[in-house]
Backbone as a ProteinNet text record, in pm:
[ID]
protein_1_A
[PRIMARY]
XXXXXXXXXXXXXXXXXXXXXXXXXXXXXXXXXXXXXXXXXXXXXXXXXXXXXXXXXXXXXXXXXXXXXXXXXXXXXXXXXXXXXXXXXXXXXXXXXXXXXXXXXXXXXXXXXXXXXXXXXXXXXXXXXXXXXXXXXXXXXXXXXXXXXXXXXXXXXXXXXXXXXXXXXXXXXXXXXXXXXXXXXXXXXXXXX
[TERTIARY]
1808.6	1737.4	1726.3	1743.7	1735.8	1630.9	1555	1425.6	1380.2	1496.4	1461.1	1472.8	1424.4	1413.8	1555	1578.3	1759.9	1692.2	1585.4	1589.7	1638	1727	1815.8	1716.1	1751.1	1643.2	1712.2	1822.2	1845.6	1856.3	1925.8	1978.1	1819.6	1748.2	1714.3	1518.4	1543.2	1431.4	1421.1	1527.8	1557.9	1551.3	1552.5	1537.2	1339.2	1351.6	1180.9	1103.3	1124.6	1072.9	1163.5	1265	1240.8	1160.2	1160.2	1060.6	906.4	908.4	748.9	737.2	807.9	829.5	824.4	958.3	953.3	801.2	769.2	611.6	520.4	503.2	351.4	440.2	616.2	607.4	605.2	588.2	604.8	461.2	370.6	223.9	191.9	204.3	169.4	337	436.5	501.3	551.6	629.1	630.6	735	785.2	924.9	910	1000.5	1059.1	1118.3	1052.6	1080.3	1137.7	1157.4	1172.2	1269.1	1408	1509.4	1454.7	1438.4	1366.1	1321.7	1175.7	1102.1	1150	1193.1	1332.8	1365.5	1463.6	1470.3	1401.4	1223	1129	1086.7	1053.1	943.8	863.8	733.9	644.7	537.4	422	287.9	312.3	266.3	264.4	380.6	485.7	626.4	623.3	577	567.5	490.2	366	330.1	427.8	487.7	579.4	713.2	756.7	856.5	832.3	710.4	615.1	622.7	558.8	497.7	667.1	764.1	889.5	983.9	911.6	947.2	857.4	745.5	654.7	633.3	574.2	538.5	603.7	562.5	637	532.1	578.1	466.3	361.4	408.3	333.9	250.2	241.4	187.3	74.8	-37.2	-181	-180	-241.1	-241.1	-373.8	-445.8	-565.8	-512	-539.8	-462.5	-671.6	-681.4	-825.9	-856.2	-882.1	-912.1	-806.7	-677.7	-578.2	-512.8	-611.3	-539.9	-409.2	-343.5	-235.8	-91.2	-165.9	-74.5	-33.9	-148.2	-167.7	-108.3	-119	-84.9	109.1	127.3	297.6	337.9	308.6	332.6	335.2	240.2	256.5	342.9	400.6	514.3	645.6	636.1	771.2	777.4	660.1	693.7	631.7	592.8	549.5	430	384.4	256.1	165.4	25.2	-83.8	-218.8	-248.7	-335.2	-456.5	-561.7	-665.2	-753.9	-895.5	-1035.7	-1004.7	-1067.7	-1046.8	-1041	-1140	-1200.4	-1071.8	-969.3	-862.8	-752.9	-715.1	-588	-496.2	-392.9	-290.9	-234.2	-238	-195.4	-317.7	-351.9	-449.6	-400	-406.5	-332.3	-454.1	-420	-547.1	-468.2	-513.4	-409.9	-496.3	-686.9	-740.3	-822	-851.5	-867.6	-1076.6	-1122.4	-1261.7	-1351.8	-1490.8	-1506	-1473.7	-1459.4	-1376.4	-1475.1	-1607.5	-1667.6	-1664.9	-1712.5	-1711.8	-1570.4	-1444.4	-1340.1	-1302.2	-1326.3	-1299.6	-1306.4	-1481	-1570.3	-1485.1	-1475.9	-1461.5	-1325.5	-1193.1	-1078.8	-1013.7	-952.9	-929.6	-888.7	-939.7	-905.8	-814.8	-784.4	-727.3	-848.1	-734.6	-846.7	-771.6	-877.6	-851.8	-686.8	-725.6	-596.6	-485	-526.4	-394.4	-437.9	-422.1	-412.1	-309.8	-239.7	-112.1	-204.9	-298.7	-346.6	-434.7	-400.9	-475.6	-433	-536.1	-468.7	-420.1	-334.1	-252.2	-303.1	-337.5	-411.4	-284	-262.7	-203.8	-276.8	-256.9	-331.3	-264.5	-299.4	-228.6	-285	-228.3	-298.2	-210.2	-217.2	-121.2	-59.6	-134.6	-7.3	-17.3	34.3	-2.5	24.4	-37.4	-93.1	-186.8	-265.2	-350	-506.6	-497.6	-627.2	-612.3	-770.7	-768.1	-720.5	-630.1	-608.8	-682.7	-593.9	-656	-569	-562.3	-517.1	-527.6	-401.7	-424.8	-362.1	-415.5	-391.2	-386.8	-305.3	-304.3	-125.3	-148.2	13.7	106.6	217.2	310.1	317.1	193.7	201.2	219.7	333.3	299.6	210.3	136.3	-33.2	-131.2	-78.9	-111.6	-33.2	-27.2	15.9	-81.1	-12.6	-127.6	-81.9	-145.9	-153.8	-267.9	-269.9	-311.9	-338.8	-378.5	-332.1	-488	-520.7	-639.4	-754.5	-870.7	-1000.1	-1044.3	-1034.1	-1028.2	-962.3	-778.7	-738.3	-851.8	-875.9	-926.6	-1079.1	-1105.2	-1244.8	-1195.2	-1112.5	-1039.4	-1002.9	-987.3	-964.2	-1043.7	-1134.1	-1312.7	-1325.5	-1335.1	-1394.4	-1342.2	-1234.3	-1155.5	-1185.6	-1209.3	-1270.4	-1330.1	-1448.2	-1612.4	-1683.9	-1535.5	-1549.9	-1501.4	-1443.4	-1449.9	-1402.3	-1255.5	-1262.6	-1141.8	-1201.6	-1188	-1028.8	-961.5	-822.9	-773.2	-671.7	-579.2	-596.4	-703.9	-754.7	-746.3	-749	-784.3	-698	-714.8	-603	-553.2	-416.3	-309.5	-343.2	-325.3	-332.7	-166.9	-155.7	-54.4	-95	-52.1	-39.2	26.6	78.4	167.7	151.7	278.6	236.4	311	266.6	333.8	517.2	492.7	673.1	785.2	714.8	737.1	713.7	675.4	662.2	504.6	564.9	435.1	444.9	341.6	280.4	197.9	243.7	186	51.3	-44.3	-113.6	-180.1	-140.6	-143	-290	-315.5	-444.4	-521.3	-407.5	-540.3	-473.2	-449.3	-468.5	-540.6	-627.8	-731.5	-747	-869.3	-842.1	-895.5	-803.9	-869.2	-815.1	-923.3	-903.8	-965.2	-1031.8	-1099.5	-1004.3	-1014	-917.6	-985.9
-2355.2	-2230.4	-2208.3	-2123.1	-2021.1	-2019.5	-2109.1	-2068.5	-2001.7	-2002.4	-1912.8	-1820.4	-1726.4	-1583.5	-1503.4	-1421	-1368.5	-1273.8	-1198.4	-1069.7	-1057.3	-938.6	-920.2	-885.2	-961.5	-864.3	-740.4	-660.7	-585.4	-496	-514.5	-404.8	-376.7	-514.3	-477.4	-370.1	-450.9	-382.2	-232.9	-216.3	-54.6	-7.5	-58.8	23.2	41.5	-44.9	-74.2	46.2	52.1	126.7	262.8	272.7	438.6	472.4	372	396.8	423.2	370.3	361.2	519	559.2	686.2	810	794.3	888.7	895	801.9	794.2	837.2	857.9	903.2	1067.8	1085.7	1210.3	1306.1	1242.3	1318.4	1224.8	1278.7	1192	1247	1130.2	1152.3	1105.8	1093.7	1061.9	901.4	858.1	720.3	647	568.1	520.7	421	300.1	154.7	112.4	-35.3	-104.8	-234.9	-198.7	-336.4	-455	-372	-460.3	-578	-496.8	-593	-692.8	-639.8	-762.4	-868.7	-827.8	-927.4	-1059.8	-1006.2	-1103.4	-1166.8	-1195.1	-1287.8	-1358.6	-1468.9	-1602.7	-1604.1	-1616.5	-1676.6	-1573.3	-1556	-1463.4	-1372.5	-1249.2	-1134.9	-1107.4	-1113.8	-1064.3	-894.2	-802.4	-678.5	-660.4	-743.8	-737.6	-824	-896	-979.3	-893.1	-809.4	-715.9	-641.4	-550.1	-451.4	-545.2	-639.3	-739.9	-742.5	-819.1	-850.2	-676	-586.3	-458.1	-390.1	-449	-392.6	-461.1	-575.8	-743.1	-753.6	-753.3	-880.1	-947.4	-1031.3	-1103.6	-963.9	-858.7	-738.7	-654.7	-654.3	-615.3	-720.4	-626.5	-727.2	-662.6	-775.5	-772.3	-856.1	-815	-878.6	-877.9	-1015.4	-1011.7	-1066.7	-961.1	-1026.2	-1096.6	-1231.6	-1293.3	-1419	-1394.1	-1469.7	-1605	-1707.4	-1710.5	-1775.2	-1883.4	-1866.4	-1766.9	-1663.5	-1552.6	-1502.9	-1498.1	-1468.3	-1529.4	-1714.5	-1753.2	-1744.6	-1758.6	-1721	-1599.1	-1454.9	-1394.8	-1366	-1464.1	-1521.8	-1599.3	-1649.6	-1810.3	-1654.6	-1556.2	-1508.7	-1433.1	-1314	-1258.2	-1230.4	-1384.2	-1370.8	-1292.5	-1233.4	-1143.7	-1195.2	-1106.6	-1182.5	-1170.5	-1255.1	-1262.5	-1201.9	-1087.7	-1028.6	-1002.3	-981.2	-928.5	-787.4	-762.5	-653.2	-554.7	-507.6	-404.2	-393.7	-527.1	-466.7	-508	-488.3	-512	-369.5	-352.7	-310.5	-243.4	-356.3	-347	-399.7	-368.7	-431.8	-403.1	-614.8	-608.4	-681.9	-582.3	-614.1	-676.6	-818.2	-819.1	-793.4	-782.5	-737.4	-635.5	-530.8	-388.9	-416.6	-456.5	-498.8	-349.9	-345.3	-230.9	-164.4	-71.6	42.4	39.7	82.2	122.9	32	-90.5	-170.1	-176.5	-147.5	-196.6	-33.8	103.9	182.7	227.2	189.9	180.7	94.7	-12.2	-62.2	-89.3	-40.1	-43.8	93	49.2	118.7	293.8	375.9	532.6	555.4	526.3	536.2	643.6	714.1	836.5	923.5	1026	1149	1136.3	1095.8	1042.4	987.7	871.7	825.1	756.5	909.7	842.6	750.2	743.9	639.8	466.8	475.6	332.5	326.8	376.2	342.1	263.6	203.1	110.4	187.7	114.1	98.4	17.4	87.6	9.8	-23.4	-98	-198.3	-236.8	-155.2	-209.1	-246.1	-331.7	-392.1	-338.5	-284.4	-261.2	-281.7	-275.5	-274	-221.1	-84.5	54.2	155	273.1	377.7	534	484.1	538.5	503	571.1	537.3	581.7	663.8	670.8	856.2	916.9	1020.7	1149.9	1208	1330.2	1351.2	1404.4	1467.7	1474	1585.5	1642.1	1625.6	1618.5	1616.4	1697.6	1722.9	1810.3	1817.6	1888.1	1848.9	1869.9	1808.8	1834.4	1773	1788.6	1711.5	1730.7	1832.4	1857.5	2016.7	2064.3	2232.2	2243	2298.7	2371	2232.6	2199.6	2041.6	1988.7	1829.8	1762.2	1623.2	1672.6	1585	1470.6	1350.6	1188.1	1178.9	1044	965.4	804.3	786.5	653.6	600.2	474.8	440.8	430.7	383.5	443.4	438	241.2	213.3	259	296.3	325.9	479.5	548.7	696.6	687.9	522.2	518.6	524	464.3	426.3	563.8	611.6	821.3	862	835	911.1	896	730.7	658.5	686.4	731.2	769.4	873.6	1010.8	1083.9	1155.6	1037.7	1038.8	1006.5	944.2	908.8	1058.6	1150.1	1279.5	1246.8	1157.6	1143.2	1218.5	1259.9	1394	1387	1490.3	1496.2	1506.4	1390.6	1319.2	1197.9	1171.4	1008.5	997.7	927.7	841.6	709.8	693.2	580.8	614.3	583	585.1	502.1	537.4	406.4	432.5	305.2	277.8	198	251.6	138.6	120.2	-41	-142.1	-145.1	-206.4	-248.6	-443.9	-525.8	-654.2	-608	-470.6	-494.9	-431.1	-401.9	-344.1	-157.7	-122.1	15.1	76.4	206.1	274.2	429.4	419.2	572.4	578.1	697.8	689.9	796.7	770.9	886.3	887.4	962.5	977.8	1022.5	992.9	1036.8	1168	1253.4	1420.5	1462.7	1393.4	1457.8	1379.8	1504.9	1463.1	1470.9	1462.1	1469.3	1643.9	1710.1	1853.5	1933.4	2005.2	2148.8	2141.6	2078.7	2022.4	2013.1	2119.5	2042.6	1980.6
-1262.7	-1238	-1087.4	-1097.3	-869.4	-912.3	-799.2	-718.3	-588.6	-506.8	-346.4	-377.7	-277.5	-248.3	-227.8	-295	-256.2	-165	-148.1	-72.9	-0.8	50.5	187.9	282.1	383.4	482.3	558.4	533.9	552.7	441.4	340.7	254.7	149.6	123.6	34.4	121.6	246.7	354.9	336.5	345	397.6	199.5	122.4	23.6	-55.7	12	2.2	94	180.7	313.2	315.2	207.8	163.6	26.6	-80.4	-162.9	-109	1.6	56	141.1	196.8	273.6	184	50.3	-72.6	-139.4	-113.7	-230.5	-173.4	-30.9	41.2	69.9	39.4	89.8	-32.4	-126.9	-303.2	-402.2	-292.6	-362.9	-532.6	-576	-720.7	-817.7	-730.2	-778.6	-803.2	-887.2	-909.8	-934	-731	-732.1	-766.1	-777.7	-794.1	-707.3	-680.1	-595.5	-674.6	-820.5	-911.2	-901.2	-866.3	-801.4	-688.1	-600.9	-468.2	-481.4	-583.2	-643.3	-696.7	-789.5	-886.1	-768.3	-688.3	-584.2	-502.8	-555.6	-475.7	-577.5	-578.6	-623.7	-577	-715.7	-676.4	-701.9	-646.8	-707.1	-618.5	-643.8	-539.9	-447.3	-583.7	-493.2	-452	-519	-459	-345	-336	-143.5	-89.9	-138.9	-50.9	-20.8	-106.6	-35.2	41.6	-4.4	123.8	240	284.7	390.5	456.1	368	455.2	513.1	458.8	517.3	621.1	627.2	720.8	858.2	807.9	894.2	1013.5	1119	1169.2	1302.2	1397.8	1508.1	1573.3	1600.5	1637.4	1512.4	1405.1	1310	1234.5	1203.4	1195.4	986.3	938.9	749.5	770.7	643.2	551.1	421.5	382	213.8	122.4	44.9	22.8	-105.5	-99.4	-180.2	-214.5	-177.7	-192.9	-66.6	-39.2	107.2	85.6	-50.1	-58.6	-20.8	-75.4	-25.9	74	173.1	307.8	401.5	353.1	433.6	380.4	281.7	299.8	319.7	302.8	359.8	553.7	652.1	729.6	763.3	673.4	698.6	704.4	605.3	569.9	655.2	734.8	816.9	980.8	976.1	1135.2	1180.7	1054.4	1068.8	1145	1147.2	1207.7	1116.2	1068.7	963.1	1072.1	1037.9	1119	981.6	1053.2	969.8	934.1	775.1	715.1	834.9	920.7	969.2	1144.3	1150.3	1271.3	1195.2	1083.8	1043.8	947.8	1002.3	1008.2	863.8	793.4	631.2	579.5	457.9	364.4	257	194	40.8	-81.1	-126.8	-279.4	-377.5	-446	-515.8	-659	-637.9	-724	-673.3	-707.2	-670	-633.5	-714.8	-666.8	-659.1	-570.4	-540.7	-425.3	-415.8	-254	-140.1	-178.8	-95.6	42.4	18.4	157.7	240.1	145.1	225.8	277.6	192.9	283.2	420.5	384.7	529	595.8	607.2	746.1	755.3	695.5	690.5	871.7	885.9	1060.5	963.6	1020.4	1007.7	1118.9	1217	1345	1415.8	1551.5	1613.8	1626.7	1694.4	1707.4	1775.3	1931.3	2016.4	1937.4	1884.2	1782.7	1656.9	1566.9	1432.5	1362.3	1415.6	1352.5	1324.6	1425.1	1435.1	1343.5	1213.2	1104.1	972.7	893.2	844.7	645.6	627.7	511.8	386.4	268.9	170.8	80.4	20.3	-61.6	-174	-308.4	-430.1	-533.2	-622.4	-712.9	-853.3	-896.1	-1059.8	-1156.3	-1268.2	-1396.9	-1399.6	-1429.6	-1473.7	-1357	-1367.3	-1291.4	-1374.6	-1521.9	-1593.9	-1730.6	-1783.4	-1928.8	-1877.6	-1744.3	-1728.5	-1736.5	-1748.8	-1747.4	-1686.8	-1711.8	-1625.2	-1526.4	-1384.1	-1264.8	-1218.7	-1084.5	-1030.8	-885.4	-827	-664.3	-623.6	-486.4	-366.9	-241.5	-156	-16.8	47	174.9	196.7	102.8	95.5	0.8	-130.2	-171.8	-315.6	-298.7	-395.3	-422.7	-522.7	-491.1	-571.6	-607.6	-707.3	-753.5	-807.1	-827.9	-953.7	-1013.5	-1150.3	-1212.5	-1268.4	-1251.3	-1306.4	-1379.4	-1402.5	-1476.5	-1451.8	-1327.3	-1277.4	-1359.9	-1345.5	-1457.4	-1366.7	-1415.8	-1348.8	-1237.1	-1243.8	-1088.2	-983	-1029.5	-885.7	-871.2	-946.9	-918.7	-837.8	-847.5	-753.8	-636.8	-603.4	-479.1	-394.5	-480.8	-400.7	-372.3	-495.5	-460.7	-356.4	-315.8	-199	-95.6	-103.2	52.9	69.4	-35.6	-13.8	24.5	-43.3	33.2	158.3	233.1	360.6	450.8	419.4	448.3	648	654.1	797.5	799.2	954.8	1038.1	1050.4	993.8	1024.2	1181.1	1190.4	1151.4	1064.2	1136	1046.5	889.6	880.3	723.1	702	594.5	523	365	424.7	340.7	219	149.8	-17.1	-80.1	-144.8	-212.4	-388.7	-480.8	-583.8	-631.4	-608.6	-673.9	-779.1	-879.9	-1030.5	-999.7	-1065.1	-1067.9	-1093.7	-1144.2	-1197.7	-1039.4	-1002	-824.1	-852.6	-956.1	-982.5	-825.8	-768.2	-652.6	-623	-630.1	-583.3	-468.9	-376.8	-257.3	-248.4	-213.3	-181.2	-0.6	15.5	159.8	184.2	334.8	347.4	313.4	333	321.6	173.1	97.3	-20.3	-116.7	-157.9	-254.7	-389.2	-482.4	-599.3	-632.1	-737.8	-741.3	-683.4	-624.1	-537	-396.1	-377.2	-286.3	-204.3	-36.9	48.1	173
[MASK]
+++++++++++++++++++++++++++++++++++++++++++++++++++++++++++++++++++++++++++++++++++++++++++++++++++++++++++++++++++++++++++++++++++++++++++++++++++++++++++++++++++++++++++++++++++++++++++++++++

């Protein structure tokens, strides 16, 4: 039995990091990253493809709850393991409650919003939960999902933090099978803009 990692760090990088680009630019929609995955061992191979497409010695990650993980995603990409509240990427590999990590997760600034941070969530599906509707750039009028309850706290909560455009944070949800949907910062749930 193959146990190492086949991932390319080129071919299969660049297909990861357009699924990740397609998904925050068609929010609500739902690409695959499954191949990719396929080619990692071990727990939390879909942050581990994200991480080996994002990562590297100049880029700061919080992995919460997992320090196994953390620390090999460190071994794989040179990252810099940092506290929730200055790090770069943030990877959930259990979704928990939002509120504390929205708050103190980086929004970036006015000057430069780019320096904000990236949520990383792990859930099952990215559907079986109740209808709703989002809105904002990237969507014409609306479109509607179904992602399940928790991720829909996770919107609330970003929400409800109501920060001042440019700012916010980006969310993403993973499935274990490498299945993601992007929702970008200024779009919300509803009509609400």
């Amino acid at each position: 039995m193959r146990t190492e990692n086949r991932f390319d760090p080129v071919f299969d990088c660049q297909q990861v990091f357009k699924a990740l680009m397609n998904a925050l630019a068609q929010p609500g929609k739902v690409f695959s990253i499954e191949e990719n995955v396929k080619r990692l061992v071990g727990n939390g191979a879909p942050f581990k493809a994200v991480a080996l497409t994002l990562l590297d010695n100049w880029r700061s990650f919080y992995v919460d709850g997992a320090p196994a993980l953390a620390e090999e995603l460190r071994e794989l990409t040179y990252g810099v393991p940092a506290p929730l509240e200055e790090a770069d990427y943030l990877f959930f590999p259990r979704m928990g409650e939002p509120g504390p990590v929205i708050e103190k997760a980086k929004p970036g600034t006015l000057p430069e919003p780019h320096k904000s941070a990236t949520l990383f969530l792990l859930t099952d599906s990215l559907t079986g939960g109740e209808a709703f509707s989002l809105t904002g750039p990237g969507v014409e009028g609306a479109v509607t999902v179904t992602l399940p309850a928790p991720c829909r706290a996770w919107l609330e909560e970003r929400q409800a933090q109501a920060f001042e455009f440019p700012c916010g944070v980006d969310l993403y949800f993973l499935t274990p099978q490498g299945q993601v949907m992007g929702i970008p910062r200024k779009v919300k749930i509803g009509g609400e803009g």
